[in-house]
Amino acid sequence: MTDWTAAAHLSLADWHPRSRLAAHRTDVGRSAVPCVDVHNHLGRWLTPPGWTAPDVHELLELMDRRNVATVVNLDGMHGDELEANLDRYDRAHPDRFVTFCQLEWSLLAQPDGEALVAEQLRDCARRGARGVKVWKTVGLTVRDASGELVLPDDERVVRTLALAGTLGLPVLIHVADPIAFFDPVDAHNERIDELQANPDWWFGDPDVHPTFDRLLTALETLVLATPGTTYIGAHAGCVAEDLDRVERLLRAAPNWHIDIAGRMAELGRQPRRTRRLVEQFPDRVLFGTDAFPLDDDALTTHFRFLETADEAFEYAPGEAVPPQGRWTVSGLHLSAATLEAVYAGNAKRLLGL
């Protein structure tokens, strides 16, 4: 006889089901062509005081083992920190690393704040930054001297990122976050595990934060207002749950591109729709992982996702609870020509590699 008492009181946190599906597994140890990870973090602002990649030579060995030609480091920041990143990566290992700067948007709260940000951008370009990373703080937390939130379609942001285009710097931009992070934290929120572990990632209070739709509309306005600037929309264009909306901006804005970083979980649960989008815009989608510190499992799982027709596999192998949602993903099985473009060709063109 089975004692159902324990099962009846099983908490979600203690539930770790094991799939009984007899699914095919394809091991892909190296990318089909040498690839460019266009979205990664190698600096130390996310992992102070140490570097996210503590041993550069071990990282290079991993890259060689898995066929990664170049990693884009989004952690250059500005000033002395930018110099430290450039010395550690770009200058020490040319062509293997490309470092983007980040701007100090909080300067907009100072008198002549826009001019200060613009000069900081010019300084980053002079020092050797290869692009600009704009983080979700623009729209969620950055405020100007009046105390108002600075959104992506703020004229000061528009003019600054138009300047980035003039300077020849592509902009990789992350606006908002998964839609569920703006939903009520209740029994219907599909990312409750993630939000319970990271409560400061919830932005669902309308008295504090704009709505998700307002932020995405601001992003679209910014991109359309600055046609001379090349953009890479982080995390599948910042709205991986709605690829119809991603497609609309790709059609409307030739300067808009997307990476797949950090969104295998979302894209892999809609593989046919994702594949259709990539096939429609093979020159506008870029490979990226947002996996830091970068490791073998992260790379080989991404390769499996892009290259195979495998079904219902874990997107975060080894995790007791899938971090972004309790589901599995299926592979896209992209063509050889599309893989070449997504893995490397598009990044080489946009970054001048």
C-alpha positions as a Python dict, from the first residue, in 0.01 Angstrom:
ca = {
    (1, 'M'): (0, 0, 0),
    (2, 'T'): (118, 350, -80),
    (3, 'D'): (115, 609, 193),
    (4, 'W'): (-30, 918, 21),
    (5, 'T'): (9, 1139, 327),
    (6, 'A'): (359, 1261, 235),
    (7, 'A'): (260, 1326, -126),
    (8, 'A'): (-47, 1521, -22),
    (9, 'H'): (170, 1759, 178),
    (10, 'L'): (458, 1779, -71),
    (11, 'S'): (566, 2139, -121),
    (12, 'L'): (657, 2281, -460),
    (13, 'A'): (1011, 2350, -338),
    (14, 'D'): (1058, 1979, -266),
    (15, 'W'): (909, 1853, -592),
    (16, 'H'): (1178, 1745, -840),
    (17, 'P'): (1010, 1524, -1102),
    (18, 'R'): (1222, 1304, -1325),
    (19, 'S'): (1111, 1271, -1684),
    (20, 'R'): (1019, 920, -1796),
    (21, 'L'): (1017, 1022, -2162),
    (22, 'A'): (1239, 810, -2387),
    (23, 'A'): (1370, 1103, -2592),
    (24, 'H'): (1661, 1108, -2835),
    (25, 'R'): (1978, 1280, -2716),
    (26, 'T'): (2237, 1432, -2948),
    (27, 'D'): (2568, 1543, -2796),
    (28, 'V'): (2714, 1847, -2972),
    (29, 'G'): (3058, 1915, -2830),
    (30, 'R'): (3157, 2197, -3067),
    (31, 'S'): (2957, 2453, -3260),
    (32, 'A'): (2913, 2381, -3629),
    (33, 'V'): (3133, 2681, -3714),
    (34, 'P'): (3358, 2896, -3493),
    (35, 'C'): (3106, 3105, -3301),
    (36, 'V'): (3086, 3448, -3139),
    (37, 'D'): (2916, 3472, -2800),
    (38, 'V'): (2780, 3824, -2839),
    (39, 'H'): (2638, 3848, -2487),
    (40, 'N'): (2851, 3762, -2188),
    (41, 'H'): (2992, 3908, -1867),
    (42, 'L'): (3364, 3889, -1795),
    (43, 'G'): (3412, 4194, -1572),
    (44, 'R'): (3378, 4244, -1200),
    (45, 'W'): (3080, 4473, -1149),
    (46, 'L'): (2849, 4169, -1119),
    (47, 'T'): (3088, 3972, -898),
    (48, 'P'): (3280, 4228, -691),
    (49, 'P'): (3558, 4240, -603),
    (50, 'G'): (3678, 3958, -829),
    (51, 'W'): (3651, 3900, -1202),
    (52, 'T'): (3364, 3688, -1331),
    (53, 'A'): (3625, 3495, -1529),
    (54, 'P'): (3902, 3458, -1269),
    (55, 'D'): (4144, 3274, -1501),
    (56, 'V'): (4159, 3407, -1857),
    (57, 'H'): (4373, 3119, -1982),
    (58, 'E'): (4121, 2864, -1855),
    (59, 'L'): (3850, 3060, -2034),
    (60, 'L'): (4051, 3054, -2356),
    (61, 'E'): (4100, 2679, -2323),
    (62, 'L'): (3725, 2637, -2285),
    (63, 'M'): (3664, 2857, -2589),
    (64, 'D'): (3911, 2657, -2797),
    (65, 'R'): (3761, 2328, -2679),
    (66, 'R'): (3410, 2432, -2774),
    (67, 'N'): (3490, 2629, -3093),
    (68, 'V'): (3417, 2977, -2955),
    (69, 'A'): (3617, 3227, -3157),
    (70, 'T'): (3522, 3545, -2968),
    (71, 'V'): (3335, 3648, -2655),
    (72, 'V'): (3176, 3992, -2620),
    (73, 'N'): (3233, 4128, -2270),
    (74, 'L'): (2951, 4365, -2173),
    (75, 'D'): (3116, 4470, -1846),
    (76, 'G'): (3364, 4734, -1958),
    (77, 'M'): (3186, 5014, -1772),
    (78, 'H'): (3379, 5342, -1821),
    (79, 'G'): (3698, 5525, -1722),
    (80, 'D'): (3955, 5323, -1528),
    (81, 'E'): (3731, 5016, -1515),
    (82, 'L'): (3704, 5017, -1893),
    (83, 'E'): (4083, 5037, -1915),
    (84, 'A'): (4117, 4739, -1680),
    (85, 'N'): (3881, 4529, -1892),
    (86, 'L'): (4050, 4630, -2217),
    (87, 'D'): (4393, 4546, -2073),
    (88, 'R'): (4280, 4210, -1937),
    (89, 'Y'): (4090, 4094, -2245),
    (90, 'D'): (4099, 4290, -2572),
    (91, 'R'): (4458, 4413, -2564),
    (92, 'A'): (4602, 4095, -2417),
    (93, 'H'): (4411, 3866, -2654),
    (94, 'P'): (4315, 4052, -2973),
    (95, 'D'): (4014, 3916, -3164),
    (96, 'R'): (3923, 3674, -2883),
    (97, 'F'): (3745, 3937, -2676),
    (98, 'V'): (3542, 4247, -2758),
    (99, 'T'): (3452, 4480, -2471),
    (100, 'F'): (3150, 4710, -2455),
    (101, 'C'): (3124, 5007, -2221),
    (102, 'Q'): (2836, 5102, -1994),
    (103, 'L'): (2736, 5463, -1936),
    (104, 'E'): (2666, 5629, -1603),
    (105, 'W'): (2304, 5726, -1670),
    (106, 'S'): (2266, 5853, -1313),
    (107, 'L'): (2460, 6158, -1434),
    (108, 'L'): (2131, 6278, -1582),
    (109, 'A'): (2039, 6388, -1230),
    (110, 'Q'): (2318, 6646, -1239),
    (111, 'P'): (2322, 6988, -1409),
    (112, 'D'): (2430, 6939, -1772),
    (113, 'G'): (2383, 6566, -1715),
    (114, 'E'): (2321, 6488, -2081),
    (115, 'A'): (2644, 6661, -2181),
    (116, 'L'): (2831, 6463, -1913),
    (117, 'V'): (2693, 6132, -2043),
    (118, 'A'): (2778, 6228, -2402),
    (119, 'E'): (3135, 6312, -2308),
    (120, 'Q'): (3165, 5986, -2120),
    (121, 'L'): (3049, 5805, -2433),
    (122, 'R'): (3308, 5985, -2646),
    (123, 'D'): (3576, 5901, -2390),
    (124, 'C'): (3482, 5533, -2398),
    (125, 'A'): (3509, 5533, -2776),
    (126, 'R'): (3852, 5698, -2759),
    (127, 'R'): (3973, 5438, -2510),
    (128, 'G'): (3872, 5152, -2738),
    (129, 'A'): (3524, 5035, -2637),
    (130, 'R'): (3369, 4841, -2926),
    (131, 'G'): (3007, 4903, -2833),
    (132, 'V'): (2765, 5021, -2565),
    (133, 'K'): (2563, 4808, -2325),
    (134, 'V'): (2241, 4966, -2198),
    (135, 'W'): (2097, 4785, -1901),
    (136, 'K'): (1740, 4764, -1774),
    (137, 'T'): (1806, 5034, -1515),
    (138, 'V'): (1709, 5277, -1791),
    (139, 'G'): (1335, 5260, -1750),
    (140, 'L'): (1327, 5092, -1412),
    (141, 'T'): (1549, 5281, -1167),
    (142, 'V'): (1742, 5571, -1327),
    (143, 'R'): (1592, 5909, -1232),
    (144, 'D'): (1672, 6263, -1340),
    (145, 'A'): (1704, 6579, -1132),
    (146, 'S'): (1325, 6610, -1107),
    (147, 'G'): (1295, 6260, -964),
    (148, 'E'): (1124, 6125, -1275),
    (149, 'L'): (1215, 5787, -1415),
    (150, 'V'): (1425, 5805, -1732),
    (151, 'L'): (1268, 5577, -1993),
    (152, 'P'): (1430, 5451, -2313),
    (153, 'D'): (1236, 5699, -2526),
    (154, 'D'): (1349, 5997, -2318),
    (155, 'E'): (1492, 6255, -2559),
    (156, 'R'): (1821, 6259, -2367),
    (157, 'V'): (1859, 5884, -2414),
    (158, 'V'): (1757, 5912, -2780),
    (159, 'R'): (2019, 6179, -2848),
    (160, 'T'): (2290, 5990, -2658),
    (161, 'L'): (2233, 5665, -2844),
    (162, 'A'): (2212, 5851, -3174),
    (163, 'L'): (2562, 5974, -3086),
    (164, 'A'): (2670, 5613, -3035),
    (165, 'G'): (2569, 5548, -3394),
    (166, 'T'): (2766, 5850, -3511),
    (167, 'L'): (3070, 5713, -3328),
    (168, 'G'): (3025, 5375, -3495),
    (169, 'L'): (2939, 5193, -3172),
    (170, 'P'): (2663, 4928, -3178),
    (171, 'V'): (2427, 4929, -2880),
    (172, 'L'): (2326, 4608, -2704),
    (173, 'I'): (2018, 4703, -2505),
    (174, 'H'): (1821, 4523, -2233),
    (175, 'V'): (1486, 4680, -2150),
    (176, 'A'): (1237, 4547, -1893),
    (177, 'D'): (1258, 4177, -1804),
    (178, 'P'): (1043, 3864, -1851),
    (179, 'I'): (674, 3952, -1860),
    (180, 'A'): (609, 3735, -1555),
    (181, 'F'): (830, 3970, -1350),
    (182, 'F'): (560, 4234, -1400),
    (183, 'D'): (271, 4000, -1314),
    (184, 'P'): (123, 3949, -967),
    (185, 'V'): (324, 3709, -754),
    (186, 'D'): (51, 3453, -711),
    (187, 'A'): (-48, 3098, -800),
    (188, 'H'): (-62, 3187, -1169),
    (189, 'N'): (289, 3329, -1207),
    (190, 'E'): (490, 3081, -1414),
    (191, 'R'): (826, 3203, -1282),
    (192, 'I'): (743, 3193, -914),
    (193, 'D'): (1052, 2982, -834),
    (194, 'E'): (1280, 3246, -982),
    (195, 'L'): (1103, 3535, -815),
    (196, 'Q'): (1102, 3366, -476),
    (197, 'A'): (1478, 3325, -508),
    (198, 'N'): (1523, 3684, -636),
    (199, 'P'): (1241, 3901, -498),
    (200, 'D'): (1410, 4221, -614),
    (201, 'W'): (1349, 4108, -974),
    (202, 'W'): (977, 4172, -937),
    (203, 'F'): (859, 4494, -1101),
    (204, 'G'): (484, 4450, -1075),
    (205, 'D'): (401, 4747, -852),
    (206, 'P'): (258, 5016, -1085),
    (207, 'D'): (323, 5282, -824),
    (208, 'V'): (696, 5214, -855),
    (209, 'H'): (762, 5085, -1207),
    (210, 'P'): (618, 5137, -1555),
    (211, 'T'): (421, 4854, -1709),
    (212, 'F'): (596, 4602, -1931),
    (213, 'D'): (410, 4731, -2235),
    (214, 'R'): (513, 5092, -2162),
    (215, 'L'): (879, 4989, -2146),
    (216, 'L'): (864, 4790, -2469),
    (217, 'T'): (685, 5073, -2648),
    (218, 'A'): (958, 5310, -2528),
    (219, 'L'): (1223, 5074, -2666),
    (220, 'E'): (1051, 5058, -3003),
    (221, 'T'): (1022, 5437, -3014),
    (222, 'L'): (1394, 5471, -2939),
    (223, 'V'): (1500, 5228, -3210),
    (224, 'L'): (1280, 5387, -3474),
    (225, 'A'): (1398, 5737, -3376),
    (226, 'T'): (1768, 5649, -3423),
    (227, 'P'): (1799, 5470, -3759),
    (228, 'G'): (2172, 5546, -3775),
    (229, 'T'): (2246, 5337, -3466),
    (230, 'T'): (2286, 4960, -3485),
    (231, 'Y'): (2101, 4783, -3204),
    (232, 'I'): (2112, 4431, -3065),
    (233, 'G'): (1806, 4360, -2853),
    (234, 'A'): (1918, 4146, -2561),
    (235, 'H'): (1726, 3833, -2469),
    (236, 'A'): (1543, 3783, -2799),
    (237, 'G'): (1461, 4149, -2837),
    (238, 'C'): (1351, 4187, -2473),
    (239, 'V'): (1022, 4006, -2528),
    (240, 'A'): (1091, 3639, -2598),
    (241, 'E'): (739, 3545, -2490),
    (242, 'D'): (584, 3739, -2781),
    (243, 'L'): (775, 3671, -3101),
    (244, 'D'): (503, 3838, -3308),
    (245, 'R'): (600, 4165, -3141),
    (246, 'V'): (968, 4090, -3200),
    (247, 'E'): (893, 4029, -3567),
    (248, 'R'): (705, 4357, -3604),
    (249, 'L'): (1004, 4562, -3489),
    (250, 'L'): (1245, 4359, -3703),
    (251, 'R'): (1028, 4443, -4005),
    (252, 'A'): (995, 4810, -3913),
    (253, 'A'): (1356, 4881, -3816),
    (254, 'P'): (1645, 4756, -4034),
    (255, 'N'): (1887, 4869, -3760),
    (256, 'W'): (1731, 4628, -3506),
    (257, 'H'): (1884, 4287, -3435),
    (258, 'I'): (1834, 4040, -3152),
    (259, 'D'): (2043, 3794, -2957),
    (260, 'I'): (1916, 3468, -2805),
    (261, 'A'): (2111, 3507, -2480),
    (262, 'G'): (1947, 3396, -2158),
    (263, 'R'): (1624, 3296, -2330),
    (264, 'M'): (1670, 2936, -2439),
    (265, 'A'): (1395, 2848, -2191),
    (266, 'E'): (1147, 3079, -2363),
    (267, 'L'): (1252, 3012, -2722),
    (268, 'G'): (1286, 2639, -2673),
    (269, 'R'): (929, 2591, -2556),
    (270, 'Q'): (809, 2742, -2886),
    (271, 'P'): (1067, 2588, -3124),
    (272, 'R'): (859, 2602, -3441),
    (273, 'R'): (773, 2970, -3394),
    (274, 'T'): (1132, 3048, -3302),
    (275, 'R'): (1270, 2866, -3603),
    (276, 'R'): (1028, 3049, -3830),
    (277, 'L'): (1145, 3384, -3693),
    (278, 'V'): (1514, 3296, -3737),
    (279, 'E'): (1453, 3171, -4090),
    (280, 'Q'): (1266, 3492, -4176),
    (281, 'F'): (1551, 3709, -4042),
    (282, 'P'): (1870, 3499, -4063),
    (283, 'D'): (2085, 3814, -4087),
    (284, 'R'): (1933, 3974, -3776),
    (285, 'V'): (1968, 3703, -3507),
    (286, 'L'): (2290, 3655, -3308),
    (287, 'F'): (2421, 3380, -3086),
    (288, 'G'): (2478, 3466, -2721),
    (289, 'T'): (2461, 3279, -2392),
    (290, 'D'): (2456, 3525, -2099),
    (291, 'A'): (2605, 3231, -1908),
    (292, 'F'): (2859, 3351, -1656),
    (293, 'P'): (3095, 3216, -1565),
    (294, 'L'): (3089, 3043, -1901),
    (295, 'D'): (3118, 2663, -1883),
    (296, 'D'): (3099, 2348, -2093),
    (297, 'D'): (2737, 2265, -2012),
    (298, 'A'): (2609, 2608, -2106),
    (299, 'L'): (2782, 2598, -2443),
    (300, 'T'): (2698, 2241, -2539),
    (301, 'T'): (2335, 2285, -2439),
    (302, 'H'): (2311, 2596, -2659),
    (303, 'F'): (2473, 2407, -2948),
    (304, 'R'): (2223, 2123, -2902),
    (305, 'F'): (1937, 2373, -2899),
    (306, 'L'): (2044, 2541, -3223),
    (307, 'E'): (2170, 2243, -3419),
    (308, 'T'): (1955, 1940, -3334),
    (309, 'A'): (1594, 1826, -3352),
    (310, 'D'): (1608, 1680, -3000),
    (311, 'E'): (1289, 1719, -2801),
    (312, 'A'): (1200, 1785, -2439),
    (313, 'F'): (1546, 1827, -2288),
    (314, 'E'): (1662, 2028, -1989),
    (315, 'Y'): (1776, 2378, -2069),
    (316, 'A'): (1976, 2399, -1744),
    (317, 'P'): (2120, 2050, -1690),
    (318, 'G'): (2222, 1982, -1334),
    (319, 'E'): (1978, 2229, -1178),
    (320, 'A'): (1738, 2070, -928),
    (321, 'V'): (1470, 2320, -1033),
    (322, 'P'): (1482, 2473, -1382),
    (323, 'P'): (1564, 2837, -1307),
    (324, 'Q'): (1332, 3011, -1553),
    (325, 'G'): (1032, 2782, -1550),
    (326, 'R'): (937, 2420, -1490),
    (327, 'W'): (944, 2303, -1848),
    (328, 'T'): (1180, 2153, -2105),
    (329, 'V'): (1290, 2277, -2448),
    (330, 'S'): (1325, 2134, -2797),
    (331, 'G'): (1588, 2199, -3060),
    (332, 'L'): (1558, 2431, -3360),
    (333, 'H'): (1757, 2218, -3608),
    (334, 'L'): (1870, 2521, -3808),
    (335, 'S'): (2020, 2481, -4154),
    (336, 'A'): (2395, 2502, -4208),
    (337, 'A'): (2366, 2843, -4377),
    (338, 'T'): (2151, 2984, -4098),
    (339, 'L'): (2385, 2846, -3832),
    (340, 'E'): (2682, 3017, -3997),
    (341, 'A'): (2500, 3350, -3988),
    (342, 'V'): (2363, 3318, -3634),
    (343, 'Y'): (2680, 3174, -3483),
    (344, 'A'): (2925, 3416, -3638),
    (345, 'G'): (2847, 3593, -3964),
    (346, 'N'): (2607, 3849, -3822),
    (347, 'A'): (2829, 3931, -3524),
    (348, 'K'): (3134, 3969, -3746),
    (349, 'R'): (2947, 4215, -3966),
    (350, 'L'): (2807, 4424, -3681),
    (351, 'L'): (3127, 4428, -3475),
    (352, 'G'): (3375, 4459, -3761),
    (353, 'L'): (3552, 4133, -3673),
}
